[in-house]
Coordinates of C-alpha atoms in Angstrom, one line a residue:
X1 CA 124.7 88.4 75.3
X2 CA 125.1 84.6 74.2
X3 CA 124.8 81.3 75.5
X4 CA 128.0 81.4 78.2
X5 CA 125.8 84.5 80.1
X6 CA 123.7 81.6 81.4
X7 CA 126.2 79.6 82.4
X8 CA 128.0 82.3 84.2
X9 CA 124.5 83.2 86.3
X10 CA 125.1 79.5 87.1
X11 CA 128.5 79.6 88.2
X12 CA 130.1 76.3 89.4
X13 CA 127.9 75.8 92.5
X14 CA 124.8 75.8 90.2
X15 CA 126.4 73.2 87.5
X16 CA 127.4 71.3 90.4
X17 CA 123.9 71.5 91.6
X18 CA 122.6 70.4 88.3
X19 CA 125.0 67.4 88.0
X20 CA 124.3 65.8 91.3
X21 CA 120.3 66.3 90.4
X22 CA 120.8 64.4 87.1
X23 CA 123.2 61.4 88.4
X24 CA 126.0 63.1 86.5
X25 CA 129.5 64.9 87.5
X26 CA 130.3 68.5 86.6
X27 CA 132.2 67.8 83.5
X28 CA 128.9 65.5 81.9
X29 CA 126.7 67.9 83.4
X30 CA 128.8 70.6 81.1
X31 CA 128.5 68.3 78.4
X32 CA 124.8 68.1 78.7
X33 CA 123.9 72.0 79.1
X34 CA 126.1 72.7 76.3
X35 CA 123.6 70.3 74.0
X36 CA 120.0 71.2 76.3
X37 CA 120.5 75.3 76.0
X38 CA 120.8 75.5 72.1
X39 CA 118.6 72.8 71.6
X40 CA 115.8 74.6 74.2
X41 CA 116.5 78.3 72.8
X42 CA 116.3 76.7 69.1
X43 CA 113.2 75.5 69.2
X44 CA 111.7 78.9 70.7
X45 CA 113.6 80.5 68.0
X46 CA 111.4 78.3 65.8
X47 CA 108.5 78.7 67.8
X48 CA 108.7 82.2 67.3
X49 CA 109.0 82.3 63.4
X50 CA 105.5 83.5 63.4
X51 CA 103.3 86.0 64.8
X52 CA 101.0 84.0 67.1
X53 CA 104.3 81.9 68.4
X54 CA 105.9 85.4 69.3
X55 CA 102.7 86.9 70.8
X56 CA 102.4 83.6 72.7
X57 CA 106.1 82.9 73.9
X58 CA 106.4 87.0 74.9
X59 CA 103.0 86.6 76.8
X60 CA 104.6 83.4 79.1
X61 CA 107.8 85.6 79.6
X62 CA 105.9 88.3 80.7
X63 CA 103.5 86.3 82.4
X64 CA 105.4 83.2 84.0
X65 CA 109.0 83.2 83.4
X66 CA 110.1 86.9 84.4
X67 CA 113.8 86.8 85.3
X68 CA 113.3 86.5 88.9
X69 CA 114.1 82.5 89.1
X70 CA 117.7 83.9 89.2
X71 CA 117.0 85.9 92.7
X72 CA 117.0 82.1 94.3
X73 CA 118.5 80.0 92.5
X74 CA 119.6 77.9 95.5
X75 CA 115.5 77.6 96.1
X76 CA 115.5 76.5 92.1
X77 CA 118.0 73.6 92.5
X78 CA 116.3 72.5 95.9
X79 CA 112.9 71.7 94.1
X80 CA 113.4 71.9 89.9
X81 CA 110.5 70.0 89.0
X82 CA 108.6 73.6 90.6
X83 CA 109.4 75.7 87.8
X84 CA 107.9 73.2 85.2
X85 CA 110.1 72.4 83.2
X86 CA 108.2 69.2 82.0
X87 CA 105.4 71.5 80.9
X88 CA 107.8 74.0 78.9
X89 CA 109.4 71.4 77.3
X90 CA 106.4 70.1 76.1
X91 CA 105.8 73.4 74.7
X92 CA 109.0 73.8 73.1
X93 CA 110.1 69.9 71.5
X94 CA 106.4 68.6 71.6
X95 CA 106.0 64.9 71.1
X96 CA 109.8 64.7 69.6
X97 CA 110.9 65.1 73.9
X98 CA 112.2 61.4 74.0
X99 CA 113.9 61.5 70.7
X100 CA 115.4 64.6 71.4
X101 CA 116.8 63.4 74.5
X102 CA 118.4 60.4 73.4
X103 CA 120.3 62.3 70.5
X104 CA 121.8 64.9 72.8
X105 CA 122.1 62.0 75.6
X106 CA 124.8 59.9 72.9
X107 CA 126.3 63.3 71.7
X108 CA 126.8 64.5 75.7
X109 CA 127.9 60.6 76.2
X110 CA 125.6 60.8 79.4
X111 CA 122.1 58.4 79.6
X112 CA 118.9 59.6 78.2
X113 CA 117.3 59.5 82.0
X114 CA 120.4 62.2 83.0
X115 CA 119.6 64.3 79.8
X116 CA 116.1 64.3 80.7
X117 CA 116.1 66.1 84.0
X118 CA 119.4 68.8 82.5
X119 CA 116.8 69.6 80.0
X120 CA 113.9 69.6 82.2
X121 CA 116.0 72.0 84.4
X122 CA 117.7 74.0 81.9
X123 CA 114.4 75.2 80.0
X124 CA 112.9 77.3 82.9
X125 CA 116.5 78.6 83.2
X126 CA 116.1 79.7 79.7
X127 CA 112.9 81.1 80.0
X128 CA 114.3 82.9 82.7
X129 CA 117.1 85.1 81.1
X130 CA 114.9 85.6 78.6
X131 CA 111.7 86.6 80.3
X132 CA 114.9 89.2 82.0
X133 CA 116.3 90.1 78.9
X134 CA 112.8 91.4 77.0
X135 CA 111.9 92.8 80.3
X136 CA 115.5 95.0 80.7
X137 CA 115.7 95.8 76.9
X138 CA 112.3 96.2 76.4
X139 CA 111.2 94.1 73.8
X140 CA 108.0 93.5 72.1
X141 CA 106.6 90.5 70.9
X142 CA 108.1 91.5 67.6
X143 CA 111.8 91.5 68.7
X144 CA 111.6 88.0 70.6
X145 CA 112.7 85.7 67.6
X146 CA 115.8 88.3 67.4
X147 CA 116.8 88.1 71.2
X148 CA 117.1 84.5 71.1
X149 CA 119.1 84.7 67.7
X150 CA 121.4 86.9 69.7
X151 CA 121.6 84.2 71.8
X152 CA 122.4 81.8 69.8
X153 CA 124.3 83.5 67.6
X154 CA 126.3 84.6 70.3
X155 CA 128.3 81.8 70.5
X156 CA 129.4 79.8 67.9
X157 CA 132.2 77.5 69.1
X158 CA 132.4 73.5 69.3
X159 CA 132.0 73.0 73.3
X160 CA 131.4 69.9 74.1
X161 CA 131.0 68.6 70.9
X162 CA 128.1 70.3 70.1
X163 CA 128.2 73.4 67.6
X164 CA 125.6 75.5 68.6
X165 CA 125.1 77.4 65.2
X166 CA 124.9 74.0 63.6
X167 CA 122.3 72.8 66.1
X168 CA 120.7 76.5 65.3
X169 CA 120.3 75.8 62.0
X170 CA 119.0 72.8 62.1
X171 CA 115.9 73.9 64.2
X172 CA 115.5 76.7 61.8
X173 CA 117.0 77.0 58.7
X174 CA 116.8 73.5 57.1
X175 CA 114.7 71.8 54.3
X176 CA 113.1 69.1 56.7
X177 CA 112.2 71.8 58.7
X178 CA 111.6 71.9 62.4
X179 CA 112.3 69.1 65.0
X180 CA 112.9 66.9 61.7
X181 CA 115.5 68.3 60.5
X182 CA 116.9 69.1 63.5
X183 CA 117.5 65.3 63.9
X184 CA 118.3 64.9 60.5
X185 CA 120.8 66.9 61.2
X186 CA 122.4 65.3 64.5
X187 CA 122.2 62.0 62.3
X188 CA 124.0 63.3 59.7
X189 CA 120.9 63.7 57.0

């Protein structure tokens, strides 16, 4: 399980999809995702670093975000702003959202508007495959930091120009701590 399992429930059609939503062509819209899925699935790995943020996060799996967005994924790209993104977001980078955006928009080399709606459309994707995973493997609220660590650490290459277990560790495992250090870290901090 890692990171390129997403993109492969995707497939080209759906990347397409996502480009021509976001203003962007397949290769940017690659670009983007590589930077938006980390980034998302960091943060809930943060999130989930205590016992109320794993109780809470395995609740909205459970509840909301159960795996099944993948069972019509042409109905997904049709209307995105339906599976709330905006709302999980809000959840995940909290008032950081913009400034987020704009660092992965100049690291994908695509406009902070485009990164916007990739991100907005790649966190109920997330939530998806992991609301599927916890249901197929059976996890408990306990297990959920270490599911998206598998995720994460799942892939460590440089696609795109984003390392993924750099952009993990700077969500997680940095002396700023949270979203701070995450951009202290894409600034070079």
């Amino acid at each position: 399980m890692d990171l390129s399992s997403i993109l492969g429930l995707l497939g080209d059609d759906g990347v397409e999809k996502m480009a021509n939503q976001a203003g962007l062509d397949k290769s940017q819209a690659t670009s983007a995702l590589a930077g938006a899925l980390p980034t998302i699935l960091s943060a809930l790995k943060g999130n989930s670093q205590s016992k109320l943020g794993q109780k809470q996060l395995s609740n909205a799996l459970e509840r909301d975000h159960d795996g099944s967005l993948f069972d019509n994924l042409s109905g997904f790209f049709d209307n995105p702003q339906a599976a709330n993104g905006k709302g999980i977001l809000k959840h995940t980078l909290g008032s950081r959202r913009t400034t987020v955006e704009g660092m992965l928009s100049e690291k994908a080399g695509v406009s902070s508007g485009s990164m916007s709606k990739i991100l907005e459309m790649a966190a109920p994707l997330v939530m998806a495959y992991l609301g599927r995973e916890k249901k197929s493997n059976n996890v408990q609220s306990n297990g959920i930091g270490d599911l998206i660590g598998g995720l994460l650490g799942g892939n460590d290459s440089n696609d795109g120009g984003f390392d993924i277990g750099d952009i993990a560790s700077m969500f997680i495992n940095n002396k700023k701590g949270g979203i701070a250090g995450f951009l202290g870290g894409l600034l070079g901090r």
